[in-house]
Short mmCIF file of C-alpha atoms in Angstrom, two decimals:
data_model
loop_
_atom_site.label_atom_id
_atom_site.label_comp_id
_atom_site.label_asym_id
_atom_site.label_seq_id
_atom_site.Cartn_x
_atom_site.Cartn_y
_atom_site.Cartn_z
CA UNK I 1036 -32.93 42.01 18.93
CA UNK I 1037 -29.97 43.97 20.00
CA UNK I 1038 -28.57 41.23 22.42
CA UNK I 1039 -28.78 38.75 19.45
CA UNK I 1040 -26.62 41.00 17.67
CA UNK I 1041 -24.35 41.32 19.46
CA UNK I 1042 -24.55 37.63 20.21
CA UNK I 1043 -23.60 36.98 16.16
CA UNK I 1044 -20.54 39.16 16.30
CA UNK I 1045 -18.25 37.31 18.29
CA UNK I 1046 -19.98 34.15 16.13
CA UNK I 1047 -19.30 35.58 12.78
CA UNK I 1048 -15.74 36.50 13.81
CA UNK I 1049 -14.84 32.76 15.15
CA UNK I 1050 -16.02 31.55 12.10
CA UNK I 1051 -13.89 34.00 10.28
CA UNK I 1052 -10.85 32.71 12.23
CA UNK I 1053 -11.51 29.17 11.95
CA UNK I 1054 -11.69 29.62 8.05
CA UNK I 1055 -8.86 32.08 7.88
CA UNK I 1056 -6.57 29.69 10.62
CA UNK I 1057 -6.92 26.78 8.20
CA UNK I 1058 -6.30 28.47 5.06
CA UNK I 1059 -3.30 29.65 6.07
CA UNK I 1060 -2.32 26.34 7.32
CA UNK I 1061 -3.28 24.80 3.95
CA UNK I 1062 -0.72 27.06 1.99
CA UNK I 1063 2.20 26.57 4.44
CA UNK I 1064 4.78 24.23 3.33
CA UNK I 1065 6.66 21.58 4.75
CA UNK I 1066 10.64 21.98 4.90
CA UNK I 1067 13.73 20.89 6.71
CA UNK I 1068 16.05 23.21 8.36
CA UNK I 1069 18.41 22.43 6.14
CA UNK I 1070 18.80 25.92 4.88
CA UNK I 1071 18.75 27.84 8.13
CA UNK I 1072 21.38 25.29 9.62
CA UNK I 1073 23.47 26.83 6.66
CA UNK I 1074 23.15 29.78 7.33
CA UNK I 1075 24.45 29.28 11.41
CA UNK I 1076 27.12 27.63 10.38
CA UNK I 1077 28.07 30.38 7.92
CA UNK I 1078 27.34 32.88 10.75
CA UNK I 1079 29.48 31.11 13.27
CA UNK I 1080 32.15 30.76 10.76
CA UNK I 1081 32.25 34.28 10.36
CA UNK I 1082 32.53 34.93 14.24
CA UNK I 1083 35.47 32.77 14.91
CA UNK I 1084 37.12 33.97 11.82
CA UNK I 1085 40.02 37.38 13.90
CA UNK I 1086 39.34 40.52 13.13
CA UNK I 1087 41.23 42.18 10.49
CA UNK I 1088 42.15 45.74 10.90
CA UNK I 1089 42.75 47.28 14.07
#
């Protein structure tokens, strides 16, 4: 009875991650990379801009 125990675990906890894995696929949505391509352009803006200062 033991061995079948310890059997289910590993079981049990696939079946956990299978229904966990495609929950959280279900609530992910789709988007462009509009806004992080944005953002690197900001960024690089910023870096070419001189320094002011010393």
């Amino acid at each position: 009875m033991a061995a079948l125990a310890w059997l289910l675990i590993p079981l049990v906890a696939a079946i956990g991650a299978g229904l966990w894995g495609s929950w959280a696929n279900r609530t992910r949505k789709v988007r462009s990379d509009g806004p992080e391509l944005i953002g690197y352009a900001r960024f690089r803006e910023a870096m070419e801009r001189p320094r002011s200062g010393s």
